[in-house]
Amino acid sequence: MFHTAKDFNTLEDFDYRGKTVLLRVDINCPLSKDTLKIVNDSRIRRVVPTVRELMGKDAKLVILAHQSRKGKWDFIDLSQHAVCLSRHINAPVKYVDDVVGEKAVEAIKALQPGEVLLLGNVRALDSETAKGDMEAHAKGEIVTTLAPLIDYYVCDAFGASHRSQCSLVGFSPKVPSASGRLMAKEMFALNAIFSEPRRPSVFILGGAKFGDVSEMIDRVLGNGTADTIILVGLAGNAYLLARGVDIGEASTKVLQEELTPENLQAAKDILERYGQKVLLPVDVAVERDGKRVSVNIGDMPTAEPALDIGDATAEKFAKVIRSSKTCFMSGPAGMIEKEGFEIGTRILMEAMVDSGGQSVIGGGHTGGAAERFDLADRFSYVSTGGGALETFLLGQPLPVIEALKYSKEKFA
């Protein structure tokens, strides 16, 4: 299901001079567990073009964002996010640790054209994450408090666009709404991959989850979006198991949460249905005596868990990727945070950028790995979406996009 920019308003559709604009962004950043400081500000950098453009159009800009969620160790206020954004736009960013209280309201009313204000972590409010559709959220306290103070709502939070939450979908029925530059770029990049892929088209699916992988494979191979699927990470291990390979107790234990009879059967069905179009690892990398060791599938099981694809697999997959014209990767090939086991992911990414074709990667860990390998700038596009990308891959509607479409029709 692809949406074009014509389905919803973009920044060109409104005159923002002297108007108050509420901009919802996704600047949920990785933090150091020891210091709680931001360790990767790429999501903040990605919204800078939208912020600068609205400032340049003399909007009074109010920014709404989240960091993690209640109960998580990285659930903090957004004060350092404001400092970081200020550095990137080379202009002051005011911050109030409040969303719907008197401090927030007064700060919004005091804004002058061209000024920027970041409100507190919106997920501090239970109403933000309460279950509900667009109409229900339009009656939430965030919307009822802030909507009367703003003229326009702009959403640039593609990474959270799969969530039906108050600040993401509640404003669109109340005020004219538009997508920001990042949202529009995401849609354009996904169109190139999913609607108009150049052939051959190769999808690499990895990461730490595999429950939805069979449904994704069935969709993209079934509708012809992809010609070949490469499975790595836990998905690769799970499919080896489905093919009858004894991957060992240690590797099986890692899969346990999603290793249901239904998921295993779904994997078997995919292998039977699509055969050679689904490529699985021929060896895996384990840690033995503190070193990375590649073990052929024929020599399994191993006492150690598989932490990465093996060297022969990396070479085999890289050859397929280099011959592709369209390549998409979601999820790393192994435990990239462990030294020596980021190798498979790096080799596959290097093959993608060397292919010279359309190359897109998505998901927070995947994008972070690309930055770590100094490859991010060489991809055609690095998507900010994780869950949003999964939802898109499964062909399901994105609530934020649906809300923006609704707003365009209502305020036409």
GROMACS .gro file of C-alpha atoms in nm:
model
  412
    1MET     CA    1   0.000   0.000   0.000
    2PHE     CA    2   0.182   0.312  -0.117
    3HIS     CA    3   0.074   0.671  -0.068
    4THR     CA    4   0.192   0.959  -0.284
    5ALA     CA    5   0.240   1.312  -0.158
    6LYS     CA    6  -0.080   1.403  -0.344
    7ASP     CA    7  -0.278   1.204  -0.089
    8PHE     CA    8  -0.190   1.450   0.189
    9ASN     CA    9  -0.066   1.806   0.231
   10THR     CA   10   0.306   1.886   0.236
   11LEU     CA   11   0.490   2.198   0.354
   12GLU     CA   12   0.417   2.381   0.027
   13ASP     CA   13   0.042   2.381   0.089
   14PHE     CA   14   0.022   2.644   0.367
   15ASP     CA   15   0.143   2.996   0.444
   16TYR     CA   16   0.312   2.982   0.784
   17ARG     CA   17   0.409   3.349   0.828
   18GLY     CA   18   0.328   3.451   1.183
   19LYS     CA   19   0.133   3.128   1.239
   20THR     CA   20   0.180   2.884   1.525
   21VAL     CA   21   0.279   2.541   1.397
   22LEU     CA   22   0.290   2.224   1.603
   23LEU     CA   23   0.557   1.990   1.463
   24ARG     CA   24   0.554   1.627   1.582
   25VAL     CA   25   0.891   1.460   1.531
   26ASP     CA   26   1.054   1.129   1.623
   27ILE     CA   27   1.385   1.213   1.792
   28ASN     CA   28   1.386   0.906   2.016
   29CYS     CA   29   1.763   0.862   2.053
   30PRO     CA   30   1.991   0.583   2.178
   31LEU     CA   31   2.136   0.672   2.519
   32SER     CA   32   2.434   0.557   2.724
   33LYS     CA   33   2.305   0.337   3.004
   34ASP     CA   34   2.576   0.472   3.234
   35THR     CA   35   2.534   0.845   3.173
   36LEU     CA   36   2.188   0.870   3.009
   37LYS     CA   37   2.350   1.096   2.749
   38ILE     CA   38   2.258   1.079   2.379
   39VAL     CA   39   2.510   0.861   2.193
   40ASN     CA   40   2.364   0.893   1.842
   41ASP     CA   41   2.174   1.205   1.735
   42SER     CA   42   2.098   1.096   1.377
   43ARG     CA   43   1.721   1.118   1.432
   44ILE     CA   44   1.756   1.476   1.550
   45ARG     CA   45   1.968   1.561   1.247
   46ARG     CA   46   1.708   1.411   1.012
   47VAL     CA   47   1.437   1.663   1.117
   48VAL     CA   48   1.662   1.968   1.083
   49PRO     CA   49   1.551   2.050   0.723
   50THR     CA   50   1.184   2.070   0.828
   51VAL     CA   51   1.266   2.279   1.136
   52ARG     CA   52   1.483   2.520   0.939
   53GLU     CA   53   1.225   2.557   0.664
   54LEU     CA   54   0.946   2.642   0.905
   55MET     CA   55   1.172   2.887   1.091
   56GLY     CA   56   1.262   3.047   0.758
   57LYS     CA   57   0.893   3.092   0.683
   58ASP     CA   58   0.852   3.285   1.011
   59ALA     CA   59   0.642   3.021   1.183
   60LYS     CA   60   0.612   3.016   1.560
   61LEU     CA   61   0.733   2.660   1.595
   62VAL     CA   62   0.626   2.426   1.876
   63ILE     CA   63   0.787   2.081   1.869
   64LEU     CA   64   0.638   1.772   2.030
   65ALA     CA   65   0.840   1.452   2.071
   66HIS     CA   66   0.899   1.145   2.288
   67GLN     CA   67   1.193   0.955   2.435
   68SER     CA   68   1.130   0.588   2.511
   69ARG     CA   69   0.826   0.521   2.735
   70LYS     CA   70   0.732   0.495   3.100
   71GLY     CA   71   0.895   0.208   3.283
   72LYS     CA   72   1.201   0.195   3.054
   73TRP     CA   73   1.551   0.291   3.172
   74ASP     CA   74   1.591   0.543   2.889
   75PHE     CA   75   1.266   0.730   2.962
   76ILE     CA   76   1.400   1.082   3.031
   77ASP     CA   77   1.307   1.444   2.967
   78LEU     CA   78   1.404   1.616   2.640
   79SER     CA   79   1.631   1.891   2.772
   80GLN     CA   80   1.945   1.751   2.606
   81HIS     CA   81   1.749   1.693   2.285
   82ALA     CA   82   1.676   2.068   2.282
   83VAL     CA   83   2.046   2.149   2.326
   84CYS     CA   84   2.140   1.908   2.048
   85LEU     CA   85   1.876   2.044   1.807
   86SER     CA   86   1.986   2.399   1.886
   87ARG     CA   87   2.342   2.308   1.789
   88HIS     CA   88   2.231   2.160   1.456
   89ILE     CA   89   2.004   2.449   1.352
   90ASN     CA   90   2.250   2.709   1.488
   91ALA     CA   91   1.970   2.888   1.671
   92PRO     CA   92   1.822   2.879   2.022
   93VAL     CA   93   1.566   2.611   2.104
   94LYS     CA   94   1.359   2.695   2.409
   95TYR     CA   95   1.259   2.403   2.633
   96VAL     CA   96   0.988   2.358   2.893
   97ASP     CA   97   0.949   2.027   3.073
   98ASP     CA   98   0.572   2.039   3.031
   99VAL     CA   99   0.319   1.943   2.762
  100VAL     CA  100  -0.032   2.051   2.861
  101GLY     CA  101   0.024   2.251   3.181
  102GLU     CA  102   0.041   2.624   3.244
  103LYS     CA  103   0.415   2.645   3.164
  104ALA     CA  104   0.364   2.492   2.819
  105VAL     CA  105   0.063   2.708   2.738
  106GLU     CA  106   0.238   3.030   2.844
  107ALA     CA  107   0.554   2.940   2.650
  108ILE     CA  108   0.352   2.875   2.333
  109LYS     CA  109   0.164   3.203   2.364
  110ALA     CA  110   0.492   3.392   2.413
  111LEU     CA  111   0.654   3.258   2.096
  112GLN     CA  112   0.761   3.504   1.827
  113PRO     CA  113   0.789   3.433   1.451
  114GLY     CA  114   1.100   3.226   1.375
  115GLU     CA  115   1.137   3.101   1.732
  116VAL     CA  116   1.146   2.733   1.831
  117LEU     CA  117   1.006   2.571   2.145
  118LEU     CA  118   1.043   2.204   2.241
  119LEU     CA  119   0.788   2.072   2.488
  120GLY     CA  120   0.850   1.790   2.737
  121ASN     CA  121   0.840   1.416   2.673
  122VAL     CA  122   0.485   1.363   2.545
  123ARG     CA  123   0.484   1.005   2.672
  124ALA     CA  124   0.491   1.137   3.028
  125LEU     CA  125   0.115   1.167   2.972
  126ASP     CA  126  -0.082   0.840   2.993
  127SER     CA  127  -0.332   0.981   2.743
  128GLU     CA  128  -0.061   0.979   2.473
  129THR     CA  129  -0.026   0.602   2.472
  130ALA     CA  130  -0.387   0.515   2.557
  131LYS     CA  131  -0.551   0.292   2.298
  132GLY     CA  132  -0.782   0.469   2.056
  133ASP     CA  133  -0.844   0.568   1.697
  134MET     CA  134  -0.805   0.911   1.540
  135GLU     CA  135  -1.147   1.038   1.650
  136ALA     CA  136  -1.095   0.918   2.008
  137HIS     CA  137  -0.751   1.079   2.029
  138ALA     CA  138  -0.891   1.406   1.889
  139LYS     CA  139  -1.075   1.433   2.223
  140GLY     CA  140  -0.762   1.366   2.431
  141GLU     CA  141  -0.617   1.626   2.669
  142ILE     CA  142  -0.312   1.690   2.450
  143VAL     CA  143  -0.529   1.788   2.154
  144THR     CA  144  -0.798   1.973   2.348
  145THR     CA  145  -0.529   2.179   2.523
  146LEU     CA  146  -0.292   2.252   2.235
  147ALA     CA  147  -0.516   2.259   1.925
  148PRO     CA  148  -0.677   2.596   2.018
  149LEU     CA  149  -0.326   2.746   2.040
  150ILE     CA  150  -0.204   2.640   1.694
  151ASP     CA  151  -0.287   2.712   1.331
  152TYR     CA  152  -0.128   2.409   1.165
  153TYR     CA  153  -0.005   2.063   1.254
  154VAL     CA  154   0.294   1.910   1.074
  155CYS     CA  155   0.400   1.547   1.125
  156ASP     CA  156   0.756   1.446   1.046
  157ALA     CA  157   0.761   1.137   1.270
  158PHE     CA  158   0.776   0.857   1.015
  159GLY     CA  159   0.952   0.631   1.267
  160ALA     CA  160   0.638   0.639   1.483
  161SER     CA  161   0.382   0.652   1.201
  162HIS     CA  162   0.264   0.296   1.270
  163ARG     CA  163   0.129   0.405   1.608
  164SER     CA  164  -0.220   0.540   1.666
  165GLN     CA  165  -0.128   0.775   1.950
  166CYS     CA  166  -0.270   1.108   2.054
  167SER     CA  167   0.004   1.346   1.937
  168LEU     CA  168   0.044   1.151   1.613
  169VAL     CA  169  -0.314   1.124   1.487
  170GLY     CA  170  -0.530   1.338   1.716
  171PHE     CA  171  -0.457   1.681   1.570
  172SER     CA  172  -0.538   1.602   1.207
  173PRO     CA  173  -0.918   1.613   1.251
  174LYS     CA  174  -0.890   1.945   1.438
  175VAL     CA  175  -0.646   2.160   1.239
  176PRO     CA  176  -0.512   2.163   0.881
  177SER     CA  177  -0.223   1.916   0.872
  178ALA     CA  178   0.076   1.838   0.652
  179SER     CA  179   0.374   1.606   0.631
  180GLY     CA  180   0.724   1.735   0.694
  181ARG     CA  181   1.023   1.691   0.463
  182LEU     CA  182   1.144   1.370   0.626
  183MET     CA  183   0.802   1.204   0.598
  184ALA     CA  184   0.782   1.298   0.229
  185LYS     CA  185   1.135   1.163   0.165
  186GLU     CA  186   1.045   0.835   0.336
  187MET     CA  187   0.741   0.795   0.113
  188PHE     CA  188   0.945   0.871  -0.200
  189ALA     CA  189   1.218   0.620  -0.106
  190LEU     CA  190   0.970   0.346  -0.021
  191ASN     CA  191   0.793   0.402  -0.352
  192ALA     CA  192   1.120   0.342  -0.536
  193ILE     CA  193   1.173   0.015  -0.349
  194PHE     CA  194   0.822  -0.121  -0.326
  195SER     CA  195   0.635   0.015  -0.625
  196GLU     CA  196   0.900   0.069  -0.892
  197PRO     CA  197   1.195  -0.162  -0.812
  198ARG     CA  198   1.468  -0.205  -1.072
  199ARG     CA  199   1.553  -0.571  -1.135
  200PRO     CA  200   1.684  -0.784  -0.985
  201SER     CA  201   1.539  -0.677  -0.651
  202VAL     CA  202   1.691  -0.832  -0.336
  203PHE     CA  203   1.551  -0.802   0.017
  204ILE     CA  204   1.771  -0.879   0.319
  205LEU     CA  205   1.570  -0.951   0.634
  206GLY     CA  206   1.746  -0.990   0.967
  207GLY     CA  207   1.749  -0.850   1.318
  208ALA     CA  208   1.639  -0.993   1.649
  209LYS     CA  209   1.278  -1.074   1.560
  210PHE     CA  210   1.137  -1.318   1.309
  211GLY     CA  211   0.770  -1.363   1.401
  212ASP     CA  212   0.643  -1.154   1.107
  213VAL     CA  213   0.914  -1.251   0.858
  214SER     CA  214   0.714  -1.526   0.686
  215GLU     CA  215   0.424  -1.291   0.622
  216MET     CA  216   0.663  -1.026   0.486
  217ILE     CA  217   0.833  -1.277   0.255
  218ASP     CA  218   0.502  -1.404   0.125
  219ARG     CA  219   0.392  -1.049   0.051
  220VAL     CA  220   0.702  -0.918  -0.130
  221LEU     CA  221   0.769  -1.239  -0.327
  222GLY     CA  222   0.401  -1.299  -0.391
  223ASN     CA  223   0.338  -0.952  -0.537
  224GLY     CA  224   0.668  -0.944  -0.726
  225THR     CA  225   0.828  -0.661  -0.528
  226ALA     CA  226   1.131  -0.879  -0.455
  227ASP     CA  227   1.299  -1.141  -0.673
  228THR     CA  228   1.518  -1.285  -0.398
  229ILE     CA  229   1.504  -1.292  -0.017
  230ILE     CA  230   1.822  -1.322   0.191
  231LEU     CA  231   1.764  -1.428   0.551
  232VAL     CA  232   2.016  -1.346   0.824
  233GLY     CA  233   2.008  -1.286   1.200
  234LEU     CA  234   1.750  -1.475   1.405
  235ALA     CA  235   1.529  -1.512   1.097
  236GLY     CA  236   1.810  -1.699   0.919
  237ASN     CA  237   1.858  -1.929   1.220
  238ALA     CA  238   1.484  -1.994   1.251
  239TYR     CA  239   1.454  -2.083   0.883
  240LEU     CA  240   1.753  -2.318   0.906
  241LEU     CA  241   1.565  -2.492   1.185
  242ALA     CA  242   1.252  -2.505   0.967
  243ARG     CA  243   1.461  -2.665   0.690
  244GLY     CA  244   1.562  -2.941   0.930
  245VAL     CA  245   1.906  -2.816   1.036
  246ASP     CA  246   1.992  -2.888   1.401
  247ILE     CA  247   2.122  -2.544   1.499
  248GLY     CA  248   2.190  -2.652   1.857
  249GLU     CA  249   2.030  -2.587   2.192
  250ALA     CA  250   2.209  -2.256   2.250
  251SER     CA  251   2.087  -2.104   1.920
  252THR     CA  252   1.738  -2.251   1.962
  253LYS     CA  253   1.710  -2.102   2.312
  254VAL     CA  254   1.765  -1.750   2.172
  255LEU     CA  255   1.468  -1.807   1.939
  256GLN     CA  256   1.243  -1.945   2.210
  257GLU     CA  257   1.005  -1.649   2.254
  258GLU     CA  258   0.892  -1.653   1.892
  259LEU     CA  259   0.962  -2.019   1.819
  260THR     CA  260   0.596  -2.122   1.813
  261PRO     CA  261   0.465  -2.420   1.614
  262GLU     CA  262   0.273  -2.172   1.397
  263ASN     CA  263   0.583  -1.966   1.313
  264LEU     CA  264   0.786  -2.277   1.239
  265GLN     CA  265   0.514  -2.413   1.011
  266ALA     CA  266   0.485  -2.075   0.836
  267ALA     CA  267   0.860  -2.087   0.765
  268LYS     CA  268   0.831  -2.440   0.626
  269ASP     CA  269   0.544  -2.330   0.401
  270ILE     CA  270   0.749  -2.037   0.267
  271LEU     CA  271   1.045  -2.263   0.186
  272GLU     CA  272   0.817  -2.505   0.005
  273ARG     CA  273   0.634  -2.230  -0.184
  274TYR     CA  274   0.929  -2.017  -0.294
  275GLY     CA  275   1.222  -2.261  -0.290
  276GLN     CA  276   1.540  -2.110  -0.435
  277LYS     CA  277   1.410  -1.755  -0.406
  278VAL     CA  278   1.480  -1.769  -0.030
  279LEU     CA  279   1.853  -1.786   0.048
  280LEU     CA  280   1.969  -1.919   0.386
  281PRO     CA  281   2.313  -1.913   0.552
  282VAL     CA  282   2.559  -2.190   0.457
  283ASP     CA  283   2.763  -2.129   0.770
  284VAL     CA  284   2.736  -1.936   1.096
  285ALA     CA  285   2.985  -1.756   1.319
  286VAL     CA  286   3.019  -1.855   1.685
  287GLU     CA  287   3.247  -1.741   1.964
  288ARG     CA  288   3.498  -2.011   2.056
  289ASP     CA  289   3.784  -1.948   2.301
  290GLY     CA  290   3.719  -1.575   2.264
  291LYS     CA  291   3.749  -1.580   1.885
  292ARG     CA  292   3.509  -1.566   1.590
  293VAL     CA  293   3.488  -1.907   1.425
  294SER     CA  294   3.283  -1.997   1.116
  295VAL     CA  295   3.099  -2.331   1.132
  296ASN     CA  296   2.950  -2.495   0.821
  297ILE     CA  297   2.582  -2.590   0.846
  298GLY     CA  298   2.681  -2.951   0.782
  299ASP     CA  299   2.896  -2.945   1.096
  300MET     CA  300   2.618  -2.824   1.325
  301PRO     CA  301   2.492  -2.835   1.596
  302THR     CA  302   2.737  -2.627   1.795
  303ALA     CA  303   2.751  -2.584   2.170
  304GLU     CA  304   2.780  -2.207   2.118
  305PRO     CA  305   2.498  -1.987   1.985
  306ALA     CA  306   2.524  -1.851   1.630
  307LEU     CA  307   2.608  -1.481   1.665
  308ASP     CA  308   2.653  -1.386   1.298
  309ILE     CA  309   2.651  -1.528   0.948
  310GLY     CA  310   2.974  -1.713   0.865
  311ASP     CA  311   3.245  -1.600   0.624
  312ALA     CA  312   3.130  -1.822   0.335
  313THR     CA  313   2.773  -1.698   0.374
  314ALA     CA  314   2.883  -1.335   0.377
  315GLU     CA  315   3.081  -1.391   0.056
  316LYS     CA  316   2.794  -1.578  -0.113
  317PHE     CA  317   2.531  -1.319  -0.018
  318ALA     CA  318   2.758  -1.027  -0.110
  319LYS     CA  319   2.790  -1.167  -0.463
  320VAL     CA  320   2.410  -1.180  -0.501
  321ILE     CA  321   2.374  -0.827  -0.360
  322ARG     CA  322   2.640  -0.675  -0.586
  323SER     CA  323   2.449  -0.798  -0.891
  324SER     CA  324   2.121  -0.640  -0.773
  325LYS     CA  325   1.968  -0.319  -0.908
  326THR     CA  326   1.743  -0.271  -0.604
  327CYS     CA  327   1.844  -0.380  -0.256
  328PHE     CA  328   1.662  -0.333   0.074
  329MET     CA  329   1.789  -0.433   0.419
  330SER     CA  330   1.594  -0.443   0.745
  331GLY     CA  331   1.781  -0.569   1.050
  332PRO     CA  332   2.149  -0.660   1.096
  333ALA     CA  333   2.298  -1.000   1.017
  334GLY     CA  334   2.430  -1.067   1.366
  335MET     CA  335   2.512  -0.935   1.712
  336ILE     CA  336   2.670  -0.615   1.585
  337GLU     CA  337   2.738  -0.479   1.934
  338LYS     CA  338   2.984  -0.766   1.999
  339GLU     CA  339   3.330  -0.714   1.851
  340GLY     CA  340   3.400  -0.950   1.563
  341PHE     CA  341   3.033  -1.028   1.502
  342GLU     CA  342   2.950  -0.710   1.315
  343ILE     CA  343   3.152  -0.844   1.020
  344GLY     CA  344   2.862  -1.009   0.836
  345THR     CA  345   2.649  -0.696   0.852
  346ARG     CA  346   2.935  -0.476   0.732
  347ILE     CA  347   3.016  -0.704   0.436
  348LEU     CA  348   2.651  -0.709   0.323
  349MET     CA  349   2.623  -0.330   0.357
  350GLU     CA  350   2.944  -0.275   0.163
  351ALA     CA  351   2.806  -0.497  -0.115
  352MET     CA  352   2.486  -0.290  -0.120
  353VAL     CA  353   2.663   0.042  -0.170
  354ASP     CA  354   2.906  -0.115  -0.419
  355SER     CA  355   2.620  -0.247  -0.633
  356GLY     CA  356   2.552   0.097  -0.778
  357GLY     CA  357   2.178   0.028  -0.765
  358GLN     CA  358   1.898   0.164  -0.550
  359SER     CA  359   1.995   0.080  -0.190
  360VAL     CA  360   1.773   0.140   0.112
  361ILE     CA  361   1.815   0.030   0.472
  362GLY     CA  362   1.569   0.064   0.757
  363GLY     CA  363   1.535   0.016   1.131
  364GLY     CA  364   1.721   0.184   1.417
  365HIS     CA  365   1.988  -0.084   1.464
  366THR     CA  366   2.049  -0.109   1.090
  367GLY     CA  367   2.087   0.266   1.049
  368GLY     CA  368   2.313   0.282   1.354
  369ALA     CA  369   2.535   0.009   1.209
  370ALA     CA  370   2.563   0.199   0.879
  371GLU     CA  371   2.681   0.508   1.067
  372ARG     CA  372   2.927   0.301   1.268
  373PHE     CA  373   3.074   0.156   0.947
  374ASP     CA  374   3.083   0.507   0.792
  375LEU     CA  375   2.853   0.387   0.514
  376ALA     CA  376   2.531   0.578   0.585
  377ASP     CA  377   2.599   0.853   0.330
  378ARG     CA  378   2.662   0.597   0.055
  379PHE     CA  379   2.314   0.442   0.063
  380SER     CA  380   2.041   0.580  -0.161
  381TYR     CA  381   1.833   0.622   0.155
  382VAL     CA  382   1.846   0.535   0.525
  383SER     CA  383   1.493   0.504   0.662
  384THR     CA  384   1.414   0.614   1.018
  385GLY     CA  385   1.138   0.354   1.039
  386GLY     CA  386   1.158   0.034   1.239
  387GLY     CA  387   0.807  -0.067   1.335
  388ALA     CA  388   0.667   0.169   1.071
  389LEU     CA  389   0.871  -0.006   0.805
  390GLU     CA  390   0.751  -0.347   0.926
  391THR     CA  391   0.390  -0.229   0.909
  392PHE     CA  392   0.450  -0.098   0.557
  393LEU     CA  393   0.616  -0.426   0.456
  394LEU     CA  394   0.313  -0.618   0.577
  395GLY     CA  395   0.087  -0.402   0.361
  396GLN     CA  396  -0.097  -0.255   0.657
  397PRO     CA  397  -0.208   0.110   0.672
  398LEU     CA  398   0.002   0.357   0.870
  399PRO     CA  399  -0.229   0.547   1.110
  400VAL     CA  400  -0.037   0.875   1.073
  401ILE     CA  401  -0.062   0.868   0.694
  402GLU     CA  402  -0.434   0.787   0.716
  403ALA     CA  403  -0.482   1.082   0.954
  404LEU     CA  404  -0.298   1.320   0.718
  405LYS     CA  405  -0.515   1.202   0.429
  406TYR     CA  406  -0.828   1.260   0.637
  407SER     CA  407  -0.713   1.612   0.727
  408LYS     CA  408  -0.652   1.705   0.364
  409GLU     CA  409  -1.006   1.599   0.272
  410LYS     CA  410  -1.165   1.771   0.572
  411PHE     CA  411  -0.987   2.105   0.530
  412ALA     CA  412  -0.983   2.111   0.150
   0.00000   0.00000   0.00000
